[in-house]
Amino acid sequence: MSNLIQAIILGAVQGLTEFLPVSSTAHLVLVPWFFGWTDPFLTSLAFDVSLHLGTLVALLIYFRADWIELATNA
């Protein structure tokens, strides 16, 4: 399986589990272990941080109207 598909799967897992009351970072460790993925980049801290950053950017974009409203009404 290509690294791109593996990265997409891990990104989807990160996005889906971010709001559950469990560690989304643990899922990023367990999914490669469960599927036997051994690519060092997919299990690196840099990749985990980039997935968390992607989640942050997605949330900022999704809630941009709320952020603007909060900033202008303060």
PDB file of N, CA and C in Angstrom:
ATOM      1  N   MET A   1       0.853  -1.168   0.000  1.00  0.00           N
ATOM      2  CA  MET A   1       0.000   0.000   0.000  1.00  0.00           C
ATOM      3  C   MET A   1       0.904   1.237   0.000  1.00  0.00           C
ATOM      4  N   SER A   2       0.530   2.218  -0.786  1.00  0.00           N
ATOM      5  CA  SER A   2       1.386   3.393  -0.913  1.00  0.00           C
ATOM      6  C   SER A   2       1.328   4.261   0.347  1.00  0.00           C
ATOM      7  N   ASN A   3       2.386   5.043   0.530  1.00  0.00           N
ATOM      8  CA  ASN A   3       2.443   5.933   1.693  1.00  0.00           C
ATOM      9  C   ASN A   3       1.341   6.980   1.650  1.00  0.00           C
ATOM     10  N   LEU A   4       0.951   7.409   0.471  1.00  0.00           N
ATOM     11  CA  LEU A   4      -0.106   8.410   0.355  1.00  0.00           C
ATOM     12  C   LEU A   4      -1.421   7.871   0.891  1.00  0.00           C
ATOM     13  N   ILE A   5      -1.768   6.655   0.541  1.00  0.00           N
ATOM     14  CA  ILE A   5      -3.009   6.045   1.030  1.00  0.00           C
ATOM     15  C   ILE A   5      -2.932   5.842   2.543  1.00  0.00           C
ATOM     16  N   GLN A   6      -1.789   5.407   3.026  1.00  0.00           N
ATOM     17  CA  GLN A   6      -1.614   5.235   4.471  1.00  0.00           C
ATOM     18  C   GLN A   6      -1.752   6.574   5.191  1.00  0.00           C
ATOM     19  N   ALA A   7      -1.177   7.629   4.625  1.00  0.00           N
ATOM     20  CA  ALA A   7      -1.275   8.956   5.233  1.00  0.00           C
ATOM     21  C   ALA A   7      -2.717   9.454   5.229  1.00  0.00           C
ATOM     22  N   ILE A   8      -3.455   9.194   4.166  1.00  0.00           N
ATOM     23  CA  ILE A   8      -4.862   9.590   4.101  1.00  0.00           C
ATOM     24  C   ILE A   8      -5.665   8.850   5.170  1.00  0.00           C
ATOM     25  N   ILE A   9      -5.404   7.568   5.325  1.00  0.00           N
ATOM     26  CA  ILE A   9      -6.101   6.782   6.346  1.00  0.00           C
ATOM     27  C   ILE A   9      -5.789   7.325   7.738  1.00  0.00           C
ATOM     28  N   LEU A  10      -4.523   7.619   8.000  1.00  0.00           N
ATOM     29  CA  LEU A  10      -4.157   8.159   9.312  1.00  0.00           C
ATOM     30  C   LEU A  10      -4.759   9.548   9.524  1.00  0.00           C
ATOM     31  N   GLY A  11      -4.832  10.353   8.480  1.00  0.00           N
ATOM     32  CA  GLY A  11      -5.475  11.661   8.590  1.00  0.00           C
ATOM     33  C   GLY A  11      -6.955  11.535   8.911  1.00  0.00           C
ATOM     34  N   ALA A  12      -7.614  10.578   8.284  1.00  0.00           N
ATOM     35  CA  ALA A  12      -9.031  10.348   8.569  1.00  0.00           C
ATOM     36  C   ALA A  12      -9.227   9.864  10.001  1.00  0.00           C
ATOM     37  N   VAL A  13      -8.360   8.977  10.456  1.00  0.00           N
ATOM     38  CA  VAL A  13      -8.437   8.500  11.838  1.00  0.00           C
ATOM     39  C   VAL A  13      -8.221   9.667  12.798  1.00  0.00           C
ATOM     40  N   GLN A  14      -7.242  10.511  12.513  1.00  0.00           N
ATOM     41  CA  GLN A  14      -6.978  11.677  13.366  1.00  0.00           C
ATOM     42  C   GLN A  14      -8.199  12.587  13.415  1.00  0.00           C
ATOM     43  N   GLY A  15      -8.780  12.880  12.281  1.00  0.00           N
ATOM     44  CA  GLY A  15      -9.935  13.764  12.238  1.00  0.00           C
ATOM     45  C   GLY A  15     -11.150  13.195  12.945  1.00  0.00           C
ATOM     46  N   LEU A  16     -11.375  11.905  12.792  1.00  0.00           N
ATOM     47  CA  LEU A  16     -12.545  11.281  13.402  1.00  0.00           C
ATOM     48  C   LEU A  16     -12.406  11.098  14.909  1.00  0.00           C
ATOM     49  N   THR A  17     -11.190  10.889  15.371  1.00  0.00           N
ATOM     50  CA  THR A  17     -11.007  10.612  16.794  1.00  0.00           C
ATOM     51  C   THR A  17     -10.606  11.835  17.605  1.00  0.00           C
ATOM     52  N   GLU A  18     -10.405  12.971  16.952  1.00  0.00           N
ATOM     53  CA  GLU A  18      -9.951  14.164  17.673  1.00  0.00           C
ATOM     54  C   GLU A  18     -10.949  14.598  18.739  1.00  0.00           C
ATOM     55  N   PHE A  19     -12.228  14.436  18.493  1.00  0.00           N
ATOM     56  CA  PHE A  19     -13.233  14.935  19.418  1.00  0.00           C
ATOM     57  C   PHE A  19     -13.785  13.859  20.346  1.00  0.00           C
ATOM     58  N   LEU A  20     -13.278  12.664  20.255  1.00  0.00           N
ATOM     59  CA  LEU A  20     -13.672  11.615  21.184  1.00  0.00           C
ATOM     60  C   LEU A  20     -12.870  11.774  22.474  1.00  0.00           C
ATOM     61  N   PRO A  21     -13.424  11.355  23.584  1.00  0.00           N
ATOM     62  CA  PRO A  21     -12.698  11.502  24.847  1.00  0.00           C
ATOM     63  C   PRO A  21     -11.625  10.435  25.050  1.00  0.00           C
ATOM     64  N   VAL A  22     -10.895  10.167  23.984  1.00  0.00           N
ATOM     65  CA  VAL A  22      -9.759   9.245  24.036  1.00  0.00           C
ATOM     66  C   VAL A  22      -8.609   9.910  23.289  1.00  0.00           C
ATOM     67  N   SER A  23      -7.435   9.382  23.423  1.00  0.00           N
ATOM     68  CA  SER A  23      -6.261   9.985  22.806  1.00  0.00           C
ATOM     69  C   SER A  23      -6.233   9.712  21.301  1.00  0.00           C
ATOM     70  N   SER A  24      -6.312  10.780  20.513  1.00  0.00           N
ATOM     71  CA  SER A  24      -6.202  10.606  19.068  1.00  0.00           C
ATOM     72  C   SER A  24      -4.769  10.248  18.686  1.00  0.00           C
ATOM     73  N   THR A  25      -3.802  10.661  19.498  1.00  0.00           N
ATOM     74  CA  THR A  25      -2.414  10.302  19.239  1.00  0.00           C
ATOM     75  C   THR A  25      -2.205   8.801  19.392  1.00  0.00           C
ATOM     76  N   ALA A  26      -2.884   8.196  20.330  1.00  0.00           N
ATOM     77  CA  ALA A  26      -2.771   6.744  20.496  1.00  0.00           C
ATOM     78  C   ALA A  26      -3.278   6.020  19.252  1.00  0.00           C
ATOM     79  N   HIS A  27      -4.310   6.550  18.636  1.00  0.00           N
ATOM     80  CA  HIS A  27      -4.802   5.927  17.410  1.00  0.00           C
ATOM     81  C   HIS A  27      -3.758   5.992  16.305  1.00  0.00           C
ATOM     82  N   LEU A  28      -2.979   7.067  16.283  1.00  0.00           N
ATOM     83  CA  LEU A  28      -1.937   7.189  15.269  1.00  0.00           C
ATOM     84  C   LEU A  28      -0.798   6.202  15.496  1.00  0.00           C
ATOM     85  N   VAL A  29      -0.701   5.680  16.692  1.00  0.00           N
ATOM     86  CA  VAL A  29       0.289   4.640  16.988  1.00  0.00           C
ATOM     87  C   VAL A  29      -0.317   3.265  16.726  1.00  0.00           C
ATOM     88  N   LEU A  30      -1.573   3.083  17.124  1.00  0.00           N
ATOM     89  CA  LEU A  30      -2.198   1.765  17.023  1.00  0.00           C
ATOM     90  C   LEU A  30      -2.548   1.355  15.593  1.00  0.00           C
ATOM     91  N   VAL A  31      -2.990   2.304  14.770  1.00  0.00           N
ATOM     92  CA  VAL A  31      -3.394   1.946  13.398  1.00  0.00           C
ATOM     93  C   VAL A  31      -2.216   1.388  12.601  1.00  0.00           C
ATOM     94  N   PRO A  32      -1.043   2.049  12.563  1.00  0.00           N
ATOM     95  CA  PRO A  32       0.082   1.425  11.834  1.00  0.00           C
ATOM     96  C   PRO A  32       0.500   0.081  12.424  1.00  0.00           C
ATOM     97  N   TRP A  33       0.456  -0.029  13.752  1.00  0.00           N
ATOM     98  CA  TRP A  33       0.809  -1.304  14.375  1.00  0.00           C
ATOM     99  C   TRP A  33      -0.175  -2.397  13.966  1.00  0.00           C
ATOM    100  N   PHE A  34      -1.470  -2.070  13.969  1.00  0.00           N
ATOM    101  CA  PHE A  34      -2.503  -3.047  13.632  1.00  0.00           C
ATOM    102  C   PHE A  34      -2.368  -3.527  12.186  1.00  0.00           C
ATOM    103  N   PHE A  35      -2.078  -2.614  11.269  1.00  0.00           N
ATOM    104  CA  PHE A  35      -1.966  -2.972   9.857  1.00  0.00           C
ATOM    105  C   PHE A  35      -0.563  -3.399   9.452  1.00  0.00           C
ATOM    106  N   GLY A  36       0.401  -3.305  10.359  1.00  0.00           N
ATOM    107  CA  GLY A  36       1.763  -3.736  10.064  1.00  0.00           C
ATOM    108  C   GLY A  36       2.535  -2.752   9.203  1.00  0.00           C
ATOM    109  N   TRP A  37       2.185  -1.467   9.258  1.00  0.00           N
ATOM    110  CA  TRP A  37       2.903  -0.453   8.490  1.00  0.00           C
ATOM    111  C   TRP A  37       4.183  -0.116   9.224  1.00  0.00           C
ATOM    112  N   THR A  38       5.294  -0.157   8.511  1.00  0.00           N
ATOM    113  CA  THR A  38       6.586   0.041   9.158  1.00  0.00           C
ATOM    114  C   THR A  38       7.344   1.258   8.645  1.00  0.00           C
ATOM    115  N   ASP A  39       6.736   2.062   7.800  1.00  0.00           N
ATOM    116  CA  ASP A  39       7.423   3.242   7.284  1.00  0.00           C
ATOM    117  C   ASP A  39       7.760   4.187   8.436  1.00  0.00           C
ATOM    118  N   PRO A  40       9.034   4.520   8.616  1.00  0.00           N
ATOM    119  CA  PRO A  40       9.407   5.364   9.749  1.00  0.00           C
ATOM    120  C   PRO A  40       8.797   6.760   9.702  1.00  0.00           C
ATOM    121  N   PHE A  41       8.513   7.294   8.527  1.00  0.00           N
ATOM    122  CA  PHE A  41       7.915   8.625   8.455  1.00  0.00           C
ATOM    123  C   PHE A  41       6.497   8.631   9.013  1.00  0.00           C
ATOM    124  N   LEU A  42       5.711   7.593   8.711  1.00  0.00           N
ATOM    125  CA  LEU A  42       4.332   7.541   9.180  1.00  0.00           C
ATOM    126  C   LEU A  42       4.235   7.379  10.692  1.00  0.00           C
ATOM    127  N   THR A  43       5.279   6.925  11.310  1.00  0.00           N
ATOM    128  CA  THR A  43       5.276   6.764  12.767  1.00  0.00           C
ATOM    129  C   THR A  43       6.138   7.819  13.454  1.00  0.00           C
ATOM    130  N   SER A  44       6.538   8.853  12.699  1.00  0.00           N
ATOM    131  CA  SER A  44       7.416   9.875  13.262  1.00  0.00           C
ATOM    132  C   SER A  44       6.625  10.968  13.982  1.00  0.00           C
ATOM    133  N   LEU A  45       7.311  11.652  14.853  1.00  0.00           N
ATOM    134  CA  LEU A  45       6.713  12.777  15.569  1.00  0.00           C
ATOM    135  C   LEU A  45       6.336  13.900  14.603  1.00  0.00           C
ATOM    136  N   ALA A  46       7.155  14.130  13.591  1.00  0.00           N
ATOM    137  CA  ALA A  46       6.873  15.191  12.623  1.00  0.00           C
ATOM    138  C   ALA A  46       5.559  14.934  11.894  1.00  0.00           C
ATOM    139  N   PHE A  47       5.299  13.696  11.537  1.00  0.00           N
ATOM    140  CA  PHE A  47       4.047  13.362  10.856  1.00  0.00           C
ATOM    141  C   PHE A  47       2.864  13.532  11.801  1.00  0.00           C
ATOM    142  N   ASP A  48       3.003  13.107  13.046  1.00  0.00           N
ATOM    143  CA  ASP A  48       1.929  13.285  14.037  1.00  0.00           C
ATOM    144  C   ASP A  48       1.613  14.767  14.240  1.00  0.00           C
ATOM    145  N   VAL A  49       2.641  15.579  14.357  1.00  0.00           N
ATOM    146  CA  VAL A  49       2.441  17.015  14.549  1.00  0.00           C
ATOM    147  C   VAL A  49       1.757  17.620  13.331  1.00  0.00           C
ATOM    148  N   SER A  50       2.146  17.195  12.132  1.00  0.00           N
ATOM    149  CA  SER A  50       1.517  17.734  10.928  1.00  0.00           C
ATOM    150  C   SER A  50       0.039  17.347  10.854  1.00  0.00           C
ATOM    151  N   LEU A  51      -0.315  16.165  11.317  1.00  0.00           N
ATOM    152  CA  LEU A  51      -1.727  15.778  11.349  1.00  0.00           C
ATOM    153  C   LEU A  51      -2.502  16.617  12.355  1.00  0.00           C
ATOM    154  N   HIS A  52      -1.911  16.879  13.504  1.00  0.00           N
ATOM    155  CA  HIS A  52      -2.575  17.730  14.502  1.00  0.00           C
ATOM    156  C   HIS A  52      -2.707  19.160  13.978  1.00  0.00           C
ATOM    157  N   LEU A  53      -1.688  19.643  13.279  1.00  0.00           N
ATOM    158  CA  LEU A  53      -1.749  20.980  12.688  1.00  0.00           C
ATOM    159  C   LEU A  53      -2.840  21.046  11.626  1.00  0.00           C
ATOM    160  N   GLY A  54      -2.972  19.997  10.842  1.00  0.00           N
ATOM    161  CA  GLY A  54      -4.040  19.941   9.846  1.00  0.00           C
ATOM    162  C   GLY A  54      -5.415  19.991  10.482  1.00  0.00           C
ATOM    163  N   THR A  55      -5.577  19.319  11.608  1.00  0.00           N
ATOM    164  CA  THR A  55      -6.844  19.370  12.339  1.00  0.00           C
ATOM    165  C   THR A  55      -7.114  20.789  12.835  1.00  0.00           C
ATOM    166  N   LEU A  56      -6.098  21.450  13.354  1.00  0.00           N
ATOM    167  CA  LEU A  56      -6.248  22.820  13.832  1.00  0.00           C
ATOM    168  C   LEU A  56      -6.664  23.758  12.700  1.00  0.00           C
ATOM    169  N   VAL A  57      -6.001  23.654  11.567  1.00  0.00           N
ATOM    170  CA  VAL A  57      -6.333  24.512  10.425  1.00  0.00           C
ATOM    171  C   VAL A  57      -7.755  24.247   9.949  1.00  0.00           C
ATOM    172  N   ALA A  58      -8.150  22.983   9.894  1.00  0.00           N
ATOM    173  CA  ALA A  58      -9.513  22.648   9.470  1.00  0.00           C
ATOM    174  C   ALA A  58     -10.545  23.248  10.412  1.00  0.00           C
ATOM    175  N   LEU A  59     -10.277  23.196  11.714  1.00  0.00           N
ATOM    176  CA  LEU A  59     -11.206  23.772  12.693  1.00  0.00           C
ATOM    177  C   LEU A  59     -11.270  25.293  12.590  1.00  0.00           C
ATOM    178  N   LEU A  60     -10.129  25.923  12.391  1.00  0.00           N
ATOM    179  CA  LEU A  60     -10.120  27.371  12.232  1.00  0.00           C
ATOM    180  C   LEU A  60     -10.918  27.802  11.002  1.00  0.00           C
ATOM    181  N   ILE A  61     -10.790  27.061   9.926  1.00  0.00           N
ATOM    182  CA  ILE A  61     -11.542  27.373   8.709  1.00  0.00           C
ATOM    183  C   ILE A  61     -13.026  27.108   8.913  1.00  0.00           C
ATOM    184  N   TYR A  62     -13.360  25.986   9.507  1.00  0.00           N
ATOM    185  CA  TYR A  62     -14.759  25.620   9.698  1.00  0.00           C
ATOM    186  C   TYR A  62     -15.488  26.626  10.588  1.00  0.00           C
ATOM    187  N   PHE A  63     -14.825  27.060  11.649  1.00  0.00           N
ATOM    188  CA  PHE A  63     -15.447  27.981  12.600  1.00  0.00           C
ATOM    189  C   PHE A  63     -15.048  29.435  12.383  1.00  0.00           C
ATOM    190  N   ARG A  64     -14.576  29.786  11.189  1.00  0.00           N
ATOM    191  CA  ARG A  64     -14.086  31.135  10.933  1.00  0.00           C
ATOM    192  C   ARG A  64     -15.145  32.200  11.194  1.00  0.00           C
ATOM    193  N   ALA A  65     -16.391  31.941  10.839  1.00  0.00           N
ATOM    194  CA  ALA A  65     -17.452  32.924  11.076  1.00  0.00           C
ATOM    195  C   ALA A  65     -17.643  33.156  12.570  1.00  0.00           C
ATOM    196  N   ASP A  66     -17.575  32.096  13.352  1.00  0.00           N
ATOM    197  CA  ASP A  66     -17.699  32.234  14.807  1.00  0.00           C
ATOM    198  C   ASP A  66     -16.527  33.024  15.386  1.00  0.00           C
ATOM    199  N   TRP A  67     -15.307  32.756  14.900  1.00  0.00           N
ATOM    200  CA  TRP A  67     -14.147  33.490  15.369  1.00  0.00           C
ATOM    201  C   TRP A  67     -14.255  34.966  15.050  1.00  0.00           C
ATOM    202  N   ILE A  68     -14.712  35.270  13.834  1.00  0.00           N
ATOM    203  CA  ILE A  68     -14.855  36.673  13.433  1.00  0.00           C
ATOM    204  C   ILE A  68     -15.916  37.349  14.284  1.00  0.00           C
ATOM    205  N   GLU A  69     -17.023  36.664  14.529  1.00  0.00           N
ATOM    206  CA  GLU A  69     -18.083  37.237  15.353  1.00  0.00           C
ATOM    207  C   GLU A  69     -17.601  37.491  16.784  1.00  0.00           C
ATOM    208  N   LEU A  70     -16.880  36.552  17.343  1.00  0.00           N
ATOM    209  CA  LEU A  70     -16.341  36.726  18.684  1.00  0.00           C
ATOM    210  C   LEU A  70     -15.349  37.888  18.749  1.00  0.00           C
ATOM    211  N   ALA A  71     -14.530  38.023  17.727  1.00  0.00           N
ATOM    212  CA  ALA A  71     -13.522  39.084  17.718  1.00  0.00           C
ATOM    213  C   ALA A  71     -14.148  40.455  17.541  1.00  0.00           C
ATOM    214  N   THR A  72     -15.206  40.553  16.760  1.00  0.00           N
ATOM    215  CA  THR A  72     -15.816  41.861  16.503  1.00  0.00           C
ATOM    216  C   THR A  72     -16.788  42.279  17.586  1.00  0.00           C
ATOM    217  N   ASN A  73     -17.312  41.340  18.361  1.00  0.00           N
ATOM    218  CA  ASN A  73     -18.257  41.675  19.428  1.00  0.00           C
ATOM    219  C   ASN A  73     -17.589  41.855  20.775  1.00  0.00           C
ATOM    220  N   ALA A  74     -16.301  41.649  20.834  1.00  0.00           N
ATOM    221  CA  ALA A  74     -15.598  41.738  22.129  1.00  0.00           C
ATOM    222  C   ALA A  74     -15.283  43.149  22.525  1.00  0.00           C
TER     223      ALA A  74
END
